[in-house]
Coordinates of C-alpha atoms in Angstrom, one line a residue:
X1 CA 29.8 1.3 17.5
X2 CA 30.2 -2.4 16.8
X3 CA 27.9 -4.5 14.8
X4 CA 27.5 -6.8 11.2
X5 CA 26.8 -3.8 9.2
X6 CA 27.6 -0.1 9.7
X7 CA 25.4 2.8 7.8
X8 CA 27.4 6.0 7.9
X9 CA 24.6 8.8 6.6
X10 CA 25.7 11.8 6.2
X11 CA 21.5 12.5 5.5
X12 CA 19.2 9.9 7.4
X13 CA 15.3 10.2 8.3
X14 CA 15.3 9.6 12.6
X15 CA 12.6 10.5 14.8
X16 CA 10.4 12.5 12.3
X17 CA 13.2 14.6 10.7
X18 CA 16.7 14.5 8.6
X19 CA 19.8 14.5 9.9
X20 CA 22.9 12.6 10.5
X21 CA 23.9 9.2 12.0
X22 CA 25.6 6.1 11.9
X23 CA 23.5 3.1 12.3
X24 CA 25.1 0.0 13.8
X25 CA 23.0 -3.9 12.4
X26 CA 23.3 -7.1 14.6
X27 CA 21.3 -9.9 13.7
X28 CA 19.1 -8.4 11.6
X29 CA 18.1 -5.6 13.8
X30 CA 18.9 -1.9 14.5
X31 CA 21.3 -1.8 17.8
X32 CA 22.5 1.7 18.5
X33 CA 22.3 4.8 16.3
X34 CA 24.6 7.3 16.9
X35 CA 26.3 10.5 15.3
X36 CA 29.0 10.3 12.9
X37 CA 32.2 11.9 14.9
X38 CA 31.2 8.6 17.3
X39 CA 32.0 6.0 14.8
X40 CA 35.0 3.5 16.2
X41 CA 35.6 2.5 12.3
X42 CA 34.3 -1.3 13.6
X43 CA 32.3 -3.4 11.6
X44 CA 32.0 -6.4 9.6
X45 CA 30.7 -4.3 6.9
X46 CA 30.6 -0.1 6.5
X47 CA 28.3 1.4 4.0
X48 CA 29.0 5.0 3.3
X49 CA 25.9 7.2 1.5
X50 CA 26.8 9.5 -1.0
X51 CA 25.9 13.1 -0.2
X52 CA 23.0 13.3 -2.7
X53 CA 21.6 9.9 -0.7
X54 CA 19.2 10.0 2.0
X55 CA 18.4 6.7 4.4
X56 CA 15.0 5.9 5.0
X57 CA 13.6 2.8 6.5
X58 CA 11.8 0.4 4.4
X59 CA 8.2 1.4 3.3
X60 CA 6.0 -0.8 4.8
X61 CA 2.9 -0.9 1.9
X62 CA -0.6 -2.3 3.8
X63 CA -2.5 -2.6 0.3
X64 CA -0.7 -5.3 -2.2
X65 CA -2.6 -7.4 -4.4
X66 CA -0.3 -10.0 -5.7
X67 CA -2.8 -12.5 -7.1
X68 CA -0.8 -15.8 -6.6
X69 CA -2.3 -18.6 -6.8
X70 CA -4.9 -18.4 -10.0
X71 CA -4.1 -15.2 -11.4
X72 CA -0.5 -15.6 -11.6
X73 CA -0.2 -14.1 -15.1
X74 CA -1.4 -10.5 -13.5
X75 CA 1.1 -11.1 -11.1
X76 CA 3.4 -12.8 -8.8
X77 CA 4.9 -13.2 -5.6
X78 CA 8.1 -13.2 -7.5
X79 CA 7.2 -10.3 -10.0
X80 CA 5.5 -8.2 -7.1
X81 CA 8.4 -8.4 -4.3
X82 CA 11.2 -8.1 -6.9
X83 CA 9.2 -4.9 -7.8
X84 CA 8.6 -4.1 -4.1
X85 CA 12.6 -4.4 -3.3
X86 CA 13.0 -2.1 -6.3
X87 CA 10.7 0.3 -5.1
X88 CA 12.0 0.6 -1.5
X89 CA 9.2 -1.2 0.1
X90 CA 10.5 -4.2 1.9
X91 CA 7.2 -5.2 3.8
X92 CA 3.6 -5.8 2.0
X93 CA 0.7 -7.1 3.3
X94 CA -1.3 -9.0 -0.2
X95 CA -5.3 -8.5 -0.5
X96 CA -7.2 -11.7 -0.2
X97 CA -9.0 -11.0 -3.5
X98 CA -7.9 -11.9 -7.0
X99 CA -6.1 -14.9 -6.3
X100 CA -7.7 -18.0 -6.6
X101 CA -8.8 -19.3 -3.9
X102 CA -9.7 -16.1 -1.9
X103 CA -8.4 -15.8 1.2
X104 CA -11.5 -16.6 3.2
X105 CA -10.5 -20.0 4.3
X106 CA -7.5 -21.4 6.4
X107 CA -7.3 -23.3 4.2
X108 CA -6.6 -20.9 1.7
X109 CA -4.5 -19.2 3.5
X110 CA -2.3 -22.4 3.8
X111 CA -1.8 -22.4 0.1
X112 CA -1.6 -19.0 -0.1
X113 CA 1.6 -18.9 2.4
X114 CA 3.0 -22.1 0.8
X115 CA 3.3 -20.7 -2.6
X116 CA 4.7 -17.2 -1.4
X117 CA 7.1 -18.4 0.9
X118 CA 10.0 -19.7 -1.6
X119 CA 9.4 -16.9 -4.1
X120 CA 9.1 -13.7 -1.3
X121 CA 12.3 -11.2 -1.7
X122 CA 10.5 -8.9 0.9
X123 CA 8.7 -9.5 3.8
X124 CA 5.3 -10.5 3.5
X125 CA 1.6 -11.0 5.7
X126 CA -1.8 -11.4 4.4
X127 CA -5.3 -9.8 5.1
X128 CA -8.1 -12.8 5.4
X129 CA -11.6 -11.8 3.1
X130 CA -15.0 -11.1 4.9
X131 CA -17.4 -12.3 2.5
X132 CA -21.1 -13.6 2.8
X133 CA -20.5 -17.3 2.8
X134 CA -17.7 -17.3 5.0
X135 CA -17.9 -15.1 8.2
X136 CA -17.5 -18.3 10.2
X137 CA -14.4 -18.5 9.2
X138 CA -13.4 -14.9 10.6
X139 CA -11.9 -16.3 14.0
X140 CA -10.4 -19.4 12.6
X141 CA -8.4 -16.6 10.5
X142 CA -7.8 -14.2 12.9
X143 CA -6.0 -16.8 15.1
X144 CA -3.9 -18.5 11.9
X145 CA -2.4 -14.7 12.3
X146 CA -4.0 -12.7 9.5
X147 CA -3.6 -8.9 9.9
X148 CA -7.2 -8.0 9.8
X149 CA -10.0 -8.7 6.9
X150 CA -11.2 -7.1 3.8
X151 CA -14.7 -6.7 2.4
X152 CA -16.6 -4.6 -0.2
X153 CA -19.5 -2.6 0.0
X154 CA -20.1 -3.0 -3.9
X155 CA -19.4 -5.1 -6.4
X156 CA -15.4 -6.2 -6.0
X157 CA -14.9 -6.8 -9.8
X158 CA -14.4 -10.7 -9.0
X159 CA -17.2 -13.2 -8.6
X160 CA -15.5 -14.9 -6.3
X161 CA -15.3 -12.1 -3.8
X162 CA -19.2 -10.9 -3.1
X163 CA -19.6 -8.2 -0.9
X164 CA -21.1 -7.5 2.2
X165 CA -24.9 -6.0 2.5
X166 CA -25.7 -4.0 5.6
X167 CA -26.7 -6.7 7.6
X168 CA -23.9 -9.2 6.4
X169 CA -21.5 -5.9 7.2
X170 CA -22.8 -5.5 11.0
X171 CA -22.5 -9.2 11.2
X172 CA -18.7 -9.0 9.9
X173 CA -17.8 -5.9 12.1
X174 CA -19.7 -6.9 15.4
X175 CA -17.3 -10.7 15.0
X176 CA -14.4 -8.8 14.5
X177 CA -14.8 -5.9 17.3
X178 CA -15.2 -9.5 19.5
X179 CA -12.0 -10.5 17.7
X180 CA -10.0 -7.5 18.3
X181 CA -9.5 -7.4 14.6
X182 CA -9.0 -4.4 12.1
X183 CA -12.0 -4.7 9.1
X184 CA -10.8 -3.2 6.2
X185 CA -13.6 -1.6 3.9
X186 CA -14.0 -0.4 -0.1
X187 CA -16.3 1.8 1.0
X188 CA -18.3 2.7 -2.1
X189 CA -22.2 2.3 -1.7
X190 CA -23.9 -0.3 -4.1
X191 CA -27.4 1.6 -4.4
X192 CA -25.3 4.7 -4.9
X193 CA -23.6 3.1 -7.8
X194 CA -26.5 1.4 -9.4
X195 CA -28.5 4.5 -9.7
X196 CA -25.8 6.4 -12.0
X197 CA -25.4 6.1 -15.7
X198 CA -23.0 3.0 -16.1
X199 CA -20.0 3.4 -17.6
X200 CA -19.4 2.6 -21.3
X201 CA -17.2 4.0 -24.1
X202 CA -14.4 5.9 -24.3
X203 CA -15.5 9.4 -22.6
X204 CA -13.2 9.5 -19.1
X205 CA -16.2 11.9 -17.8
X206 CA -18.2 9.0 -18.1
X207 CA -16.5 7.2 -16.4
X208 CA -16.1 9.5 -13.4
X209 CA -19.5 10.3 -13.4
X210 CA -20.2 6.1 -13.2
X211 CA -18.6 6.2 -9.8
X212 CA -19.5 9.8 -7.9
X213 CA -18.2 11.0 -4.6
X214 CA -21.2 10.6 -2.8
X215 CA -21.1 6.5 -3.5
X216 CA -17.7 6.9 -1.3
X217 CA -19.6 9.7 1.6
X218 CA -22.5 7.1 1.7
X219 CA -20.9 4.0 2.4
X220 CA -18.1 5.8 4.8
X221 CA -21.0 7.4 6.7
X222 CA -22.1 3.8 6.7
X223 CA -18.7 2.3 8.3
X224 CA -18.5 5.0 10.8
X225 CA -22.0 4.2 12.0
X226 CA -21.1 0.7 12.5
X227 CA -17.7 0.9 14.2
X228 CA -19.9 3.2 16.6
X229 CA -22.5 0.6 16.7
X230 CA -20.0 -2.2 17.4
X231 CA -17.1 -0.3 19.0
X232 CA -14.8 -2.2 16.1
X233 CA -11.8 -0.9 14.5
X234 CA -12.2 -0.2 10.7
X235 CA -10.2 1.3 7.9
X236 CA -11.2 3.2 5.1
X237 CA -8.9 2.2 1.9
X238 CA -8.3 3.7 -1.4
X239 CA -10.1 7.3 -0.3
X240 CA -10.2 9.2 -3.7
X241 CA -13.3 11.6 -2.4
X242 CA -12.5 14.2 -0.6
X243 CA -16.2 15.4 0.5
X244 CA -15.7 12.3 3.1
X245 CA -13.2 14.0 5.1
X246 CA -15.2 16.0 7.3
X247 CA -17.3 12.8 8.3
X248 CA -14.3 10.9 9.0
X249 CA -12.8 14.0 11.2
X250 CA -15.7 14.0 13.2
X251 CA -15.8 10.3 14.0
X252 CA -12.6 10.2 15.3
X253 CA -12.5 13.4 17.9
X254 CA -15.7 11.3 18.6
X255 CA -13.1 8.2 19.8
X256 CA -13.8 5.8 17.3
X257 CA -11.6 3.7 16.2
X258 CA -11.5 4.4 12.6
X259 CA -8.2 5.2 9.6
X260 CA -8.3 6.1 6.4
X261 CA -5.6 5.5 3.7
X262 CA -5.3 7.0 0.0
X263 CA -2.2 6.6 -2.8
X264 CA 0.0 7.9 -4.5
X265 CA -2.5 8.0 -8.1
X266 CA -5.2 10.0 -6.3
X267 CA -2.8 12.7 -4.7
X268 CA -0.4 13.1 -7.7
X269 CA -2.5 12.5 -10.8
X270 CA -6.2 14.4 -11.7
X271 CA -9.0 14.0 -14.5
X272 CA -8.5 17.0 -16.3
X273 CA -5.0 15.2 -17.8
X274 CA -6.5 12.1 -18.4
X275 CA -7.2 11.4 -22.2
X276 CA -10.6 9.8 -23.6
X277 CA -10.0 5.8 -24.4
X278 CA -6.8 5.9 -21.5
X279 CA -7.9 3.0 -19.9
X280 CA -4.3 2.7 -17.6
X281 CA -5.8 5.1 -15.3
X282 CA -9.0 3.2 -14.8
X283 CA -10.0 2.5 -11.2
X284 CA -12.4 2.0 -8.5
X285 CA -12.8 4.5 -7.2
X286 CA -12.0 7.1 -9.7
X287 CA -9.4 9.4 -10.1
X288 CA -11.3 12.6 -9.8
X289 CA -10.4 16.2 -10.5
X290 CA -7.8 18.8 -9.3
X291 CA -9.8 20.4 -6.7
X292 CA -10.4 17.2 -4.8
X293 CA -6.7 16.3 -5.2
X294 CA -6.2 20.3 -2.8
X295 CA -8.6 19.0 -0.7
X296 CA -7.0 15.6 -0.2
X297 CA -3.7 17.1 0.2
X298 CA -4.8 19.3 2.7
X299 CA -6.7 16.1 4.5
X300 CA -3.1 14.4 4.5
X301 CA -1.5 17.4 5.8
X302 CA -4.2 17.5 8.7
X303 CA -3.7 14.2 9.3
X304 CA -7.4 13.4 8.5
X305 CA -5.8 11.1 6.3
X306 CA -3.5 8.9 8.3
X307 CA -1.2 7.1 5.5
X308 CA -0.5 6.2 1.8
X309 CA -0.4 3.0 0.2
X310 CA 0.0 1.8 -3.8
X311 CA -3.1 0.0 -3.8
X312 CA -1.0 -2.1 -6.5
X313 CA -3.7 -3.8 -8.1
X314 CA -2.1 -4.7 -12.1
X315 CA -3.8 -7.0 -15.0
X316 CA -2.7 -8.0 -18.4
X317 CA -2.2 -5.7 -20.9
X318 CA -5.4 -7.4 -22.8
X319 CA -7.8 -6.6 -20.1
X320 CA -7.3 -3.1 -20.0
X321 CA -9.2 -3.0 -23.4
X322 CA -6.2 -0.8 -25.0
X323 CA -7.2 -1.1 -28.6
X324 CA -11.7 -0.2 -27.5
X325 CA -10.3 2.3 -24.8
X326 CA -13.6 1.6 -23.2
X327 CA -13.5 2.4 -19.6
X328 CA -17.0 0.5 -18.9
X329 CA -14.8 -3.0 -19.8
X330 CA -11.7 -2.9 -19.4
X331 CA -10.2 -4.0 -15.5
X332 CA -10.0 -1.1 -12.9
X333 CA -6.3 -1.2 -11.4
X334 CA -3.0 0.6 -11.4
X335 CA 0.2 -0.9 -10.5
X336 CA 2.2 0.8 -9.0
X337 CA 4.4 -0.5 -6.6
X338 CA 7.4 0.2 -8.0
X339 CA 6.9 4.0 -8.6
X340 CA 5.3 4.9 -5.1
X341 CA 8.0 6.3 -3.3
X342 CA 9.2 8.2 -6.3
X343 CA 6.1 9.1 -7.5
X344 CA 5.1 10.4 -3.9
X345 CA 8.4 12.0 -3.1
X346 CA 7.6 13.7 -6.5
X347 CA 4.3 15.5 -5.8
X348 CA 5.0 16.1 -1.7
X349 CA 8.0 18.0 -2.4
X350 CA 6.0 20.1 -5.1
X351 CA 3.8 21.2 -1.9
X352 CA 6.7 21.7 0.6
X353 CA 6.6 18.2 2.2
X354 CA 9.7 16.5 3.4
X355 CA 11.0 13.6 3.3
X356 CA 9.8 12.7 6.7
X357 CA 6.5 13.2 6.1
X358 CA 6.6 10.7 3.4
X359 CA 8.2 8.3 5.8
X360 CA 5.3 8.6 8.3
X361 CA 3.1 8.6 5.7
X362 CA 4.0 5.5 4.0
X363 CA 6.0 3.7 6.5
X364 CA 5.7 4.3 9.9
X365 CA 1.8 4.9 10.0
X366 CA 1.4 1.9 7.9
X367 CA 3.4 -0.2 10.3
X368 CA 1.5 1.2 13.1
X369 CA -2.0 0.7 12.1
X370 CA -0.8 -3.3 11.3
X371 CA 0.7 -3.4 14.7
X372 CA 4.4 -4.0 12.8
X373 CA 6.0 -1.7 14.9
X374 CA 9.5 -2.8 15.1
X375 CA 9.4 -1.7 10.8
X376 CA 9.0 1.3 9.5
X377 CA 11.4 3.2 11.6
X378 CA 15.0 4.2 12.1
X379 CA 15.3 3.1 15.6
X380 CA 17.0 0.7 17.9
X381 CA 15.4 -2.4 18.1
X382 CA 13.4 -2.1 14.5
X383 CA 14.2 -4.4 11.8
X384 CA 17.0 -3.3 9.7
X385 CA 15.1 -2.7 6.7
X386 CA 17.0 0.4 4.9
X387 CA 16.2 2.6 1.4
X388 CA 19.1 4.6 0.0
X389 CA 17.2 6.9 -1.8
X390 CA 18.6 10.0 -4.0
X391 CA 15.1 12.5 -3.8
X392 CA 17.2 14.7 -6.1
X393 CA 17.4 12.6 -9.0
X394 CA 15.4 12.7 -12.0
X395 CA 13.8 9.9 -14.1
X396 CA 11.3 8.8 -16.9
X397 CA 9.2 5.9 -16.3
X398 CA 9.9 2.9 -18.7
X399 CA 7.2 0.6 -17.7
X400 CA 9.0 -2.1 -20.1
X401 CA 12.1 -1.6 -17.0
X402 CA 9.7 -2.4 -13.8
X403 CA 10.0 -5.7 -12.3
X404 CA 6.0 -5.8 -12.7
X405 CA 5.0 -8.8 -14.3
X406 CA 3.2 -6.6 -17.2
X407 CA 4.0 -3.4 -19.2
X408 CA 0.7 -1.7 -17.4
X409 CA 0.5 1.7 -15.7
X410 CA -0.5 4.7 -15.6
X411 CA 3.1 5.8 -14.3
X412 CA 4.2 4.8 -17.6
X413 CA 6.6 7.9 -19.2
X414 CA 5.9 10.3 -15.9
X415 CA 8.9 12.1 -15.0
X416 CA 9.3 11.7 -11.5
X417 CA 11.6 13.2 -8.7
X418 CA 13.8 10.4 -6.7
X419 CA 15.0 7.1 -7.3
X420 CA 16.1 4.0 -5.1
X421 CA 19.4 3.1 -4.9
X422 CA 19.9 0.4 -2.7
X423 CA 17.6 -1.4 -0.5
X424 CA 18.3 -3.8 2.7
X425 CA 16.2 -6.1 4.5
X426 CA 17.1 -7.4 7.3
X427 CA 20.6 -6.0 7.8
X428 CA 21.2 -7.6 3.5
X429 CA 20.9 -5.7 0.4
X430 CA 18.8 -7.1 -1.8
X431 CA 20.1 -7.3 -5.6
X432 CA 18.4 -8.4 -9.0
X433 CA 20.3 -11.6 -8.0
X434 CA 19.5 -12.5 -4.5
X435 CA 18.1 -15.7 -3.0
X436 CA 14.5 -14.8 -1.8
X437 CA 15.3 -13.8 1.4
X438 CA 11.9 -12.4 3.0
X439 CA 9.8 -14.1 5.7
X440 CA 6.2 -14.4 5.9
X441 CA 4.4 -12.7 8.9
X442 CA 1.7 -13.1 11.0
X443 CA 0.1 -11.1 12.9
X444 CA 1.6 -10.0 16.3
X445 CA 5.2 -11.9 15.4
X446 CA 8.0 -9.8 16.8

């Protein structure tokens, strides 16, 4: 088994379970696997794992915000794949909100992909934004080689970012079920939110009662009638209620076309340990209590849930309103990319997951649903994009150590389960001191 690099794993995640294998890189790209008593001892390089170490593919992480250009200080090309890399995740695909300009335009996009592409350290695409002003702009997107679009059903926390009323939404659905294209949705109902008690002050309960489960059943109710309507493809992100499985069950022994992704904050931390004025755990929407997080477990295990993403959406320390705690003002977002795999990894195993189900859940799926499926994978022909992770070995979260631009999580001290060792992209380990090596995709490149 010849090739530019050789990965003998005693313990390797292949075809939806562990065992062993050597893995032969050429060019970039996985050639033969085979089992260990085949190895010829050729090779320009040979990695041996350790015993404790397990091989995994590179995550692939659908839900990035990175924030670059115009809200750089929150984050970074730079910050975020140096953080990514760390994490084991060597593909993301970065939101169109929160950097300014939105990605609504080519033209955006354009500056977008030229201030990424000398900073990246992991590969990289982009969603395009479906907001009002701009859904004539959907196709010219779609064929610059965006992965899909994202739109709100409520208020996106940026004013530059509107969302979509029901009209504006068919309108945005029915172009891109023309297109072909995936339409990405926060689906959290505006008249649903507007009608509970804002949130203001330090009271977490408050907070969670702001933003109730049925704002997320209403508005997913909403999408499924719409992709049924249009015959689109749509995706539910960030699903932190799990009343909306049932709904989204239904829909799809129906034969729509619609996914549904939730993250590692939802499934491994609950309300009831969440103190009064602890605005890190602040998000939209909420991180409700233990007996959703069964039932969202469960949905995962069922596969109602199809995959798991960081939703990696960090701020400044200063707009997380540490010193008012007041959950009404400060930002909603958890970063998180560092920690996912880890933090995953920590709360599957607590429930008798394995290892490959947090591969399918967070890197094979993901690929999938992006149509990136030469990643995610240990399999000839897929990009040799490797983790070395140890799941048996303990660690403390120092939120000062991440590669995050800002101190900011809600990770911050967690002891979790599993830690990265090494990670490869493209057949070459990254290290704190390599060249940005990642690429920028599009959609459809091979």
């Amino acid at each position: 088994m010849e090739g530019d690099l050789v990965i003998r794993a005693p313990r390797a995640i292949i075809d939806g379970r562990e065992q062993s294998a050597v893995v032969s890189v050429r060019g970039g790209r996985i050639v033969a696997i085979g089992a260990l008593d085949t190895f010829s001892g050729k090779g320009s390089q040979i990695v041996d794992l350790a015993d404790d170490e397990v091989l995994l593919p590179g995550l692939v992480d659908t839900h990035v915000h990175v924030n670059e250009p115009g809200r750089t200080e929150w984050e970074g090309f730079d910050s975020a794949t140096r953080a990514a890399a760390a994490g084991g995740v060597t593909t993301i695909i970065d939101m169109p909100l929160n950097s300014i300009p939105s990605t609504v335009t080519v033209d955006a996009l354009r500056i977008k992909r030229e201030v990424a592409a000398p900073q990246v350290r992991v590969d990289v695409g982009f969603w395009g934004g479906a907001v009002p002003d701009h859904l004539g702009d959907l196709e010219a997107l779609h064929e610059a080689g965006v992965f899909g679009f994202k739109c709100f059903l409520a208020d996106s926390g940026v004013e530059e970012f509107p969302p979509l009323d029901a009209d504006q939404f068919r309108t945005a659905m029915t172009e891109t079920a023309r297109l072909g294209a995936l339409l990405i949705v926060h689906a959290e109902d505006a008249g649903t939110l507007a009608a509970a008690t804002p949130a203001s002050g330090r009271v977490y309960g408050d907070f969670l009662a702001s933003r109730p489960p049925t704002a997320e059943d209403v508005a997913i109710a909403q999408v499924i009638d719409v992709t049924r309507e249009t015959g689109g493809r749509s995706h539910v992100v960030h699903l932190s209620s799990a009343s909306a499985l049932a709904s989204l069950r239904a829909a799809r022994a129906e034969g729509l076309d619609v996914t549904v992704e939730s993250c590692p904050h939802y499934l491994a931390l609950d309300a009831e340990h969440i103190a009064d004025g602890a605005t890190s755990f602040k998000c939209c929407p909420p991180i409700r209590d233990h007996a959703n997080q069964d039932a969202l477990w469960a949905g995962l295990a069922a596969s109602d849930i199809d995959f798991v993403v960081s939703d990696h959406s960090p701020s400044t320390a200063d707009l997380k309103q540490f010193d008012a705690g007041d959950f009404g003002l400060a930002w909603g977002g958890i970063a998180s990319l560092q920690v996912g795999l880890p933090a995953m990894w920590s709360a599957a195993r607590e429930r008798g997951h394995t290892l490959a189900d947090v591969v399918r859940w967070m890197a094979t799926a993901t690929a999938d649903r992006v149509g990136l499926h030469h990643k995610g994978r240990l399999a000839v022909g897929a990009d040799a994009d490797f983790v070395v992770f140890a799941p048996d070995e303990e660690w403390d979260v120092d939120v000062s150590a991440l590669h995050h631009r800002n101190p900011v999580s809600a990770w911050a001290d967690h002891h979790l389960t599993g830690q990265v060792r090494q990670t490869w992209l493209h057949g070459i380990r990254i290290t704190n001191d390599s060249a940005p090596g990642g690429r920028l995709l599009t959609r459809g490149q091979r």
